[in-house]
Each structure stands twice: as C-alpha cells, then as structure tokens.
Amino acid sequence: ISAGSRSGVIGTTELDYEEGTWTLVATGSSATSPDGSAGPAGNYTKIGNVVHVQINFMPDADMVSGTSGNLRISIPFVGQQSGFQTATGGAVMMHQVDFSGNYVVVGIAADAAYVEFYQITDDASWSNLTWAGITGSADQMRMSFTYFTTLTS
C-alpha cells in the first residue's frame, strides 16, 4: 500500500480519502524515555476526519530495557483538538504482556500524536498500562481502532 490522497464527490461534498502506513514509534511518559522504532509499520485509512488504524506492536529488547512510564505508541494523525477520546474498536490482543486489569482499551488525549493504554477492571478505577508490563521482546500487542482527527481544509 502506498500513501496518497484520493478524493471523490458524494452529492456536493468532497470526500477526502487517504490510506497508507507509518513507522510506529513507542515512548514512555517519563522524561528520560528514548524514542524507538516499534517494528513494522502500522496501517491506516483516513476518510475526512475519521482515522481507522491497525497496529501490530512488537518491541525490541533495547526498548524494553530503556523505556519507562506510561506506554505510548504514535498514531498517523494528531487526535482532535478538544476533549479526551476513547478510540473505538475491539479489545487489545496481547501476548506475554503483564497487566492488572480485566482488559485493555486505547485512549487519545486532545491534540496528542500518540495512543495510551488503560487497564480496566470491573467496579474499580482504570489505570495506565506502563512499560513495566512489557517484560521482553516476545511481548506483542495487536489492535484495531478508530479515532477523530481535526478536519483540515
């Protein structure tokens, strides 16, 4: 798939359509966290201000040993400019990842260029998934979600 814009017209409304890939960059929320490539690129489809994303996150050994704080993975377009949004989609499928909740969902803060992960437990407060849960290079997270970005003209 090559990145590129295509547009069409539905009625009198021009439809902005784009699909492509981007290189995943994983960081932590702590100031000392290094940026690092997270393996293969993610895939996206953008229609207007709606972005559909598929990610297969596989950290390498250097990332696991050198990153701390809340796990953050880059997204192809900055999230909408106001409010917190929980991206919609299925649960995050995980292999070898340690977490304390019943399941994990993704969330994007206003104007953020990354997604964070929230551990959800029935009848309890949610908490962030941190790099402490990523214990080795065999860890893997797969996800598909949809979020809103600011519509550009």
mmCIF file of N, CA and C in Angstrom, residues 44 60 64 68 91 95 104 121:
data_model
loop_
_atom_site.group_PDB
_atom_site.id
_atom_site.type_symbol
_atom_site.label_atom_id
_atom_site.label_comp_id
_atom_site.label_asym_id
_atom_site.label_seq_id
_atom_site.Cartn_x
_atom_site.Cartn_y
_atom_site.Cartn_z
ATOM 1 N N TYR A 44 -3.211 2.553 8.059
ATOM 2 C CA TYR A 44 -4.325 3.446 8.352
ATOM 3 C C TYR A 44 -5.145 3.715 7.100
ATOM 4 N N ASP A 60 11.458 -4.178 20.594
ATOM 5 C CA ASP A 60 12.731 -4.897 20.602
ATOM 6 C C ASP A 60 13.339 -4.827 22.007
ATOM 7 N N VAL A 64 12.621 -2.320 25.577
ATOM 8 C CA VAL A 64 12.116 -2.867 26.836
ATOM 9 C C VAL A 64 13.013 -2.470 28.000
ATOM 10 N N SER A 68 10.486 3.837 30.249
ATOM 11 C CA SER A 68 9.670 3.751 31.462
ATOM 12 C C SER A 68 8.471 4.688 31.363
ATOM 13 N N ALA A 91 -11.040 -5.013 21.761
ATOM 14 C CA ALA A 91 -10.034 -5.027 22.816
ATOM 15 C C ALA A 91 -8.655 -5.209 22.202
ATOM 16 N N HIS A 95 0.074 -10.658 23.899
ATOM 17 C CA HIS A 95 0.823 -11.888 24.125
ATOM 18 C C HIS A 95 2.008 -11.554 25.027
ATOM 19 N N VAL A 104 -7.842 -4.278 28.286
ATOM 20 C CA VAL A 104 -7.125 -3.035 27.997
ATOM 21 C C VAL A 104 -7.803 -2.335 26.824
ATOM 22 N N THR A 121 -10.822 -2.650 35.052
ATOM 23 C CA THR A 121 -11.264 -3.703 35.959
ATOM 24 C C THR A 121 -12.693 -3.402 36.373
#
